[in-house]
XYZ file of C-alpha atoms in Angstrom:
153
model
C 46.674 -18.341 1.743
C 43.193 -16.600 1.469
C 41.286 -16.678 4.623
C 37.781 -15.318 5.139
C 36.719 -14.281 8.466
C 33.110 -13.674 9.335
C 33.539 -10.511 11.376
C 30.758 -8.694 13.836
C 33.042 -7.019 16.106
C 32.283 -9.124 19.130
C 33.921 -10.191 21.956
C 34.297 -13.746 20.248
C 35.037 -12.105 16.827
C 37.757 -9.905 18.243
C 39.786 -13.114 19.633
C 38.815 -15.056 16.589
C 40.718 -12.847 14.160
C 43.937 -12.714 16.844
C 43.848 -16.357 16.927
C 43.991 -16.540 13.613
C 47.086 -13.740 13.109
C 48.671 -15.954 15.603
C 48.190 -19.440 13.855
C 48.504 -18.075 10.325
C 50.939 -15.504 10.271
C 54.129 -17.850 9.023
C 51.879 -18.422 6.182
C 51.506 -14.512 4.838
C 47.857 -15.070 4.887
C 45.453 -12.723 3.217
C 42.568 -11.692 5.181
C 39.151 -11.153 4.168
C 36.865 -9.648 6.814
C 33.184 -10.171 5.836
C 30.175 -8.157 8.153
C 26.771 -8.658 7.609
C 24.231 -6.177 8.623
C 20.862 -8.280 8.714
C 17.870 -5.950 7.105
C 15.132 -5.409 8.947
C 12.127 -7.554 8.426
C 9.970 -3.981 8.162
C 10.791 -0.495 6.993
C 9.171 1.249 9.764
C 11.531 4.469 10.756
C 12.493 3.071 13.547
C 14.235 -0.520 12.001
C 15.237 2.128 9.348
C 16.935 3.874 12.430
C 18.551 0.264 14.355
C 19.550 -0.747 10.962
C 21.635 2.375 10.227
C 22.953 1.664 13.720
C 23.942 -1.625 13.086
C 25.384 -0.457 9.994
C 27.556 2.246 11.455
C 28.655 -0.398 14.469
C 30.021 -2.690 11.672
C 31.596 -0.096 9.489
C 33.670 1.290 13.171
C 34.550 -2.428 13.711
C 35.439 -3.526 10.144
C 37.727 -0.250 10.712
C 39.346 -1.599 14.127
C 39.988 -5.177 13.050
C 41.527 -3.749 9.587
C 44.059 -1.399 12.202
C 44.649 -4.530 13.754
C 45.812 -6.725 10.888
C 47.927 -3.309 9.618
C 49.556 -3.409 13.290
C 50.200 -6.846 12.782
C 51.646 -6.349 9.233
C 49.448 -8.462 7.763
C 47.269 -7.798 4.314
C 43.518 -7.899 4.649
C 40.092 -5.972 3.253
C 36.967 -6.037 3.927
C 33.366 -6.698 2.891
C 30.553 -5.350 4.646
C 27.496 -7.052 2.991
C 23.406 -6.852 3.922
C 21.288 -9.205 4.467
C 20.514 -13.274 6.338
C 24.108 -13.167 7.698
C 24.043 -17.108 7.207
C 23.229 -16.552 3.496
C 25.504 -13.850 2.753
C 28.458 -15.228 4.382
C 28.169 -18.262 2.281
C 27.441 -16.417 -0.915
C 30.547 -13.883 -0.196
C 32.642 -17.299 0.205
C 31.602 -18.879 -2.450
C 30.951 -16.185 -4.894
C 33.613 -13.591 -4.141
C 36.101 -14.469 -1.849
C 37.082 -18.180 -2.686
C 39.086 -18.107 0.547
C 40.992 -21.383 1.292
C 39.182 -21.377 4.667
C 36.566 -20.004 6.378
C 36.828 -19.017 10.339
C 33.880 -17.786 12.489
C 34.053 -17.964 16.195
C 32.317 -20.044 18.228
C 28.584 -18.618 18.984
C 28.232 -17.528 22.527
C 25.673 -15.567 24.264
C 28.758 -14.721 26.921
C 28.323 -11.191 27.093
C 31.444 -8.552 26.996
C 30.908 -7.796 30.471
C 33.119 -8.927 33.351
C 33.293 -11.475 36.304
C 29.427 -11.058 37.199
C 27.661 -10.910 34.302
C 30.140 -14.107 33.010
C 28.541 -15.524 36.462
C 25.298 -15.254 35.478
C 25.271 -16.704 32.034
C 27.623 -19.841 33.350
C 24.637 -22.405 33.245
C 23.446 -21.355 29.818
C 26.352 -20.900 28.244
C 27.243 -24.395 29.284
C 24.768 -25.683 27.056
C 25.703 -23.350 24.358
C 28.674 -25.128 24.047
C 27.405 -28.102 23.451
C 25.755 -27.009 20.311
C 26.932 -24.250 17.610
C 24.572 -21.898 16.628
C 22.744 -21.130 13.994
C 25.187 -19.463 11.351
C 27.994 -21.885 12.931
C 25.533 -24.879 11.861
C 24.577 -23.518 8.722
C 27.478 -22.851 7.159
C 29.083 -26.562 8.473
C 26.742 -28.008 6.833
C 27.211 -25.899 3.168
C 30.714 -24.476 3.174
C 32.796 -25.871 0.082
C 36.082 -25.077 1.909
C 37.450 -25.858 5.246
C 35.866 -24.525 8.345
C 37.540 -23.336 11.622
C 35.226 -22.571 14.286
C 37.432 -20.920 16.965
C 36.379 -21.302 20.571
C 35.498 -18.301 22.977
C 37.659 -18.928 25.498
């Protein structure tokens, strides 16, 4: 079984990809971890300067999720890819991955913090929930294969 898993490193991304080990793993599933650095919309030194950043934030994560799945004993790669992350995850699905399902996790604005800053974003991330967000949406609307959307929490 070929799974694709859009992968940023998050908080949400993190618990996606151990949710999946944990559902999948009787099924010898190959991973596919696919991050998207989006390009900046100028090339002013200083996007230049975030975007490398970004880029070096996804390559260290890419690296921690693939130590993961080896802990785990299960096979994966990667795919870092630049770009609309909406657009390039569907285009690496499609177009070079062909994975038998595609997982993201749920979009949530929950930050990594702890108790207070959870606290804080309670009311708003309420109504997060009640809607996915824009990639989530996107890609539910266009992906040719199935879709799990894994939850936060």
């Amino acid at each position: 079984m070929k799974i694709m898993i859009a992968y940023d490193g998050s908080r949400n991304a993190r618990l996606a990809l151990a949710q999946t080990i944990t559902m999948f793993r009787d099924l010898k599933p190959v991973i596919t971890l696919v991050a998207v650095a989006e390009n900046p919309r100028d090339i002013t030194s200083v996007n230049e300067d975030m975007f490398q950043e970004e880029l070096n934030d996804l390559k260290r994560h890419i690296a921690e999720a693939m130590e993961v799945c080896e802990r785990e004993q299960i096979s994966a790669e990667n795919m870092l890819l630049e770009g609309d992350a909406r657009k390039m995850l569907l285009f690496a699905a499609e177009k070079k991955v062909h994975p038998d399902m595609l997982v993201i996790a749920r979009h949530s604005h929950e930050p990594d913090g702890g108790f207070i800053a959870r606290s804080l974003t309670y009311f708003v991330d309420e109504l997060d929930y009640m809607t996915f967000g824009s990639v989530s949406s996107f890609l539910a609307r266009r992906i040719q294969c199935p879709l799990l959307i894994l939850p936060s929490r």
